[in-house]
C-alpha positions as semicolon CSV with decimal commas, in nm:
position;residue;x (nm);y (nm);z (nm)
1;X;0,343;5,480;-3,251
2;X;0,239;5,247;-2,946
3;X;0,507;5,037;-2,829
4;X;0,401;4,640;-2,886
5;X;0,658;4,498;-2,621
6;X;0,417;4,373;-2,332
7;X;0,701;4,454;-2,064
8;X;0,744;4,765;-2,175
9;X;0,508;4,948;-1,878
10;X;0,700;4,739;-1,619
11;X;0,864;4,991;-1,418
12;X;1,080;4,924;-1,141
13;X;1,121;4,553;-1,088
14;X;1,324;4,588;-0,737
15;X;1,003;4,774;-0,603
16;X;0,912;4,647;-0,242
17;X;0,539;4,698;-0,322
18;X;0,516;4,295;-0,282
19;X;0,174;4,148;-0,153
20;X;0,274;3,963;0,128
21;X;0,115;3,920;0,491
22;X;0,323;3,778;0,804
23;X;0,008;3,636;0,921
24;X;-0,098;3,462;0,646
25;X;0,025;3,119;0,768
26;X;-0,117;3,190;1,072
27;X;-0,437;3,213;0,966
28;X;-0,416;2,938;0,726
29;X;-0,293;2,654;0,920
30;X;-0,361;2,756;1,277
31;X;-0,732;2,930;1,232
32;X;-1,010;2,676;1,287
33;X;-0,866;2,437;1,517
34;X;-0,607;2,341;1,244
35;X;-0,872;2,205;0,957
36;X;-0,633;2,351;0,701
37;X;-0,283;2,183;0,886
38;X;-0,150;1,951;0,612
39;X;-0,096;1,608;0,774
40;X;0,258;1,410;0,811
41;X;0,351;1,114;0,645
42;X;0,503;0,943;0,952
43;X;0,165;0,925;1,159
44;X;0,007;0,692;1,053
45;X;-0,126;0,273;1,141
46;X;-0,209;-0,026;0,932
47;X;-0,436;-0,295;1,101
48;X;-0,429;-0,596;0,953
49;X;-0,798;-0,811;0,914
50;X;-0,788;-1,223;0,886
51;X;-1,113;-1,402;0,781
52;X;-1,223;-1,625;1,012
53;X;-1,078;-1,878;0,913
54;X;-0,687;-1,763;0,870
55;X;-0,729;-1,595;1,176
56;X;-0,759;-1,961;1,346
57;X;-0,425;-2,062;1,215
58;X;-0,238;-1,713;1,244
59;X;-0,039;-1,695;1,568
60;X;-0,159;-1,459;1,840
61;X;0,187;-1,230;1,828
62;X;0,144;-1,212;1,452
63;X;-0,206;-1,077;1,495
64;X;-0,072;-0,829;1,773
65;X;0,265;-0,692;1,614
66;X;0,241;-0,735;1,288
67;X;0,094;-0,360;1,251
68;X;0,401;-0,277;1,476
69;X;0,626;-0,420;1,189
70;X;0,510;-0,137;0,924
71;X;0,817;0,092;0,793
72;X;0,570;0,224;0,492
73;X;0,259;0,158;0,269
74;X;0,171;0,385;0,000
75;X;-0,182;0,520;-0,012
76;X;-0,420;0,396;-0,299
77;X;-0,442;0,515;-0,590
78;X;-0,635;0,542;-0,916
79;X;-0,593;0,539;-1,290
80;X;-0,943;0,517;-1,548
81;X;-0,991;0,363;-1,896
82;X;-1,063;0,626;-2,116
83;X;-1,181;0,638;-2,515
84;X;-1,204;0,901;-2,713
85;X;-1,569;0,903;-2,910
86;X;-1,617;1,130;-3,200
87;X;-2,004;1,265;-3,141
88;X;-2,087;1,466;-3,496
89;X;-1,722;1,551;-3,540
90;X;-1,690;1,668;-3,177
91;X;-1,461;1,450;-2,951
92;X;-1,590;1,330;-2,659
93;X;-1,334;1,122;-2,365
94;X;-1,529;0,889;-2,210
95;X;-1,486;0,705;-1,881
96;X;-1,495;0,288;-1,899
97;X;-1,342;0,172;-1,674
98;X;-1,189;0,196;-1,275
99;X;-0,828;0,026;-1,210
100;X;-0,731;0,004;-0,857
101;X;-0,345;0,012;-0,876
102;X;-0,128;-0,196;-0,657
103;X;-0,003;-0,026;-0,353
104;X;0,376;-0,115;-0,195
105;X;0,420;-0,230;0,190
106;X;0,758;-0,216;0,341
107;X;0,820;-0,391;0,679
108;X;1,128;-0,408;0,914
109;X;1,305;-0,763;0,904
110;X;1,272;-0,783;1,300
111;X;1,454;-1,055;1,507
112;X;1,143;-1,211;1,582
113;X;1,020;-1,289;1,224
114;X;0,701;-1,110;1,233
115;X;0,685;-0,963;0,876
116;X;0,827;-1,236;0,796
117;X;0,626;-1,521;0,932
118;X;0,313;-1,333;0,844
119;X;0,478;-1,356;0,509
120;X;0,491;-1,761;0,566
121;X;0,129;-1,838;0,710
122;X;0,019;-1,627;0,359
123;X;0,239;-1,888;0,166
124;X;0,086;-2,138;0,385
125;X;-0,267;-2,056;0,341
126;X;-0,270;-2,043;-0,026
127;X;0,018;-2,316;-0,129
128;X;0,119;-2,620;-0,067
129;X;0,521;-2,583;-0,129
130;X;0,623;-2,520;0,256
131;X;0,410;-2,808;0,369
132;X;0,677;-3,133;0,249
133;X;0,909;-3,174;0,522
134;X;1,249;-3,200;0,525
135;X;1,457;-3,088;0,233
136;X;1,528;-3,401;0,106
137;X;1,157;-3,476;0,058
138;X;1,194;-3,242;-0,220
139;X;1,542;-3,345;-0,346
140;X;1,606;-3,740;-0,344
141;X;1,269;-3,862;-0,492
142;X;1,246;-3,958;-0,843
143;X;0,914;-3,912;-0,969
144;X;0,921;-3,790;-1,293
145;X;0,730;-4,097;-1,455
146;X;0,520;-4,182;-1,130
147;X;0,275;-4,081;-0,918
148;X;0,366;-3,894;-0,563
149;X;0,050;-3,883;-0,406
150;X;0,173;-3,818;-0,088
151;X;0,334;-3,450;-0,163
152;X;0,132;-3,170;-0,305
153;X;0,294;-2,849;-0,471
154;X;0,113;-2,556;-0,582
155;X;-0,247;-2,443;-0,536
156;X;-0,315;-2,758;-0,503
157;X;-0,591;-2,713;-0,276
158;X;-0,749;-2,357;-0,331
159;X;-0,904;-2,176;-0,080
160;X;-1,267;-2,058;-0,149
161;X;-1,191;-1,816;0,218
162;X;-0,880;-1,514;0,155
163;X;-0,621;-1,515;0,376
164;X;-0,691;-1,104;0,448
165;X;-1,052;-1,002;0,442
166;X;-0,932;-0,653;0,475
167;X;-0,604;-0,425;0,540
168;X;-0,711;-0,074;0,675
169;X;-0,481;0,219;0,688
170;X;-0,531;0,489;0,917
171;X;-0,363;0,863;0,873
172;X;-0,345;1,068;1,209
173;X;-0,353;1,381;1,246
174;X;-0,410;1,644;1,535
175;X;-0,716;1,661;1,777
176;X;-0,737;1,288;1,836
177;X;-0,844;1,225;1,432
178;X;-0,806;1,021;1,175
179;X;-0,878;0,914;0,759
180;X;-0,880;0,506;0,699
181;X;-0,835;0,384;0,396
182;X;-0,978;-0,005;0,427
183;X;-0,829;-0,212;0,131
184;X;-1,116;-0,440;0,087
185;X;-1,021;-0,828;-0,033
186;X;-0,679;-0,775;-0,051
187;X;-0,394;-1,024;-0,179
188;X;-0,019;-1,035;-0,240
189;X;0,114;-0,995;-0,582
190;X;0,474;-0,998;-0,485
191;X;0,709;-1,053;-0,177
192;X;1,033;-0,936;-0,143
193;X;1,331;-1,009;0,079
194;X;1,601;-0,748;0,086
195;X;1,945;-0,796;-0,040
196;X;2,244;-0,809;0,197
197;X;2,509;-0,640;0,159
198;X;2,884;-0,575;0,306
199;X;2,876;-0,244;0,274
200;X;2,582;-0,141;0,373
201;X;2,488;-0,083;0,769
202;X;2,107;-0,001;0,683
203;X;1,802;-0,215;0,830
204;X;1,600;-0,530;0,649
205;X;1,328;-0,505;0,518
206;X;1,069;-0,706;0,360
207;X;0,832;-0,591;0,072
208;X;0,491;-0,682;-0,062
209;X;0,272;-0,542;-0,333
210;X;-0,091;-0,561;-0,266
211;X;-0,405;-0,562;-0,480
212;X;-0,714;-0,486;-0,376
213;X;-1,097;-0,503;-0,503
214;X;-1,194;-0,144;-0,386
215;X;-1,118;0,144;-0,139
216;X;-1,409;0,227;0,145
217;X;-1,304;0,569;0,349
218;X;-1,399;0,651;0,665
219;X;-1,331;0,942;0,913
220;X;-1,310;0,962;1,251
């Protein structure tokens, strides 16, 4: 009577009859002037583009270090819309709809206040919060049941021009190349100071989420 146990032909498990080749990494990663080399996460450079416009108001040290600033920035990503369509009793998934998820940017709290003044020319651009003066401005006037029309708060004046027209990332890699990722219409959908703390002895940072219209890749 045959024996039904599938492991029971399995002879010898501590054979050294392994299929293995010392120069298959080698030939992988090194063959080819690298093309199969993974790439590293730590190469890489974000540029940061103004519209026309912003770029007028942006200082020239923000425009120049501001890519300097960049601890991380995750790279874009994708999720679809999908429904599930029953064709003659068959299921069919079907695509639609594209969402361009939100991608995290970290940046070092430096002495100077890049990251973070870039931070406050966004704020400025779009709101009109910062733009009231002194503190007490905000404080020691009672208008509750009048009208303040010298002080604006909010979006009070929208901007028809974005503050970014694009952010593009660039991954490096060996021979003098690189993929960019270029963000295209990008905004801020949250900024975020770090939290001090006594017993801590790491570096600030500052945060922001950005959300994009679409992705355009390029090599080079």
């Amino acid at each position: 009577m045959a024996d039904t146990d599938p492991f029971v032909n399995l002879k010898d498990w501590s054979s050294k009859k392994l299929l293995r080749d010392y120069q298959h990494a080698s030939k992988t990663f090194r063959d080819g002037n690298y093309r199969l080399a993974p790439k590293q996460k730590f190469l890489f450079y974000v540029v940061f583009n103004f519209s026309p416009s912003a770029a007028q108001m942006v200082s020239d040290d923000i425009k120049r270090e501001s890519s300097m600033m960049v601890k991380s920035m995750d790279l874009p990503s994708y999720t679809f819309d999908t429904q599930l369509m029953n064709q003659y009793n068959r299921w069919r998934a079907v695509q639609t709809k594209i969402n361009y998820n939100a991608v995290q940017l970290r940046f070092h709290d430096d002495m100077s206040n890049i990251s973070k003044r870039l931070w406050y020319f966004y704020l400025h651009w779009y709101y009109e919060d910062q733009k009231n003066g002194e503190v007490v401005r905000y404080t020691d006037i009672a208008d509750t049941y009048s009208t303040q029309k010298d002080f604006n708060f909010g979006m009070a004046n929208p901007k028809t021009e974005s503050f970014f027209s694009s952010i593009q990332l660039y991954s490096i890699y060996g021979q003098k190349k690189f993929s960019e990722y270029t963000l295209i219409n990008p905004i801020i959908t949250q900024f975020t100071h770090d939290t001090h703390d006594h017993s801590q002895s790491e570096v600030l940072e500052n945060s922001m989420q950005i959300q994009y219209e679409t992705v355009k890749y390029a090599t080079g």
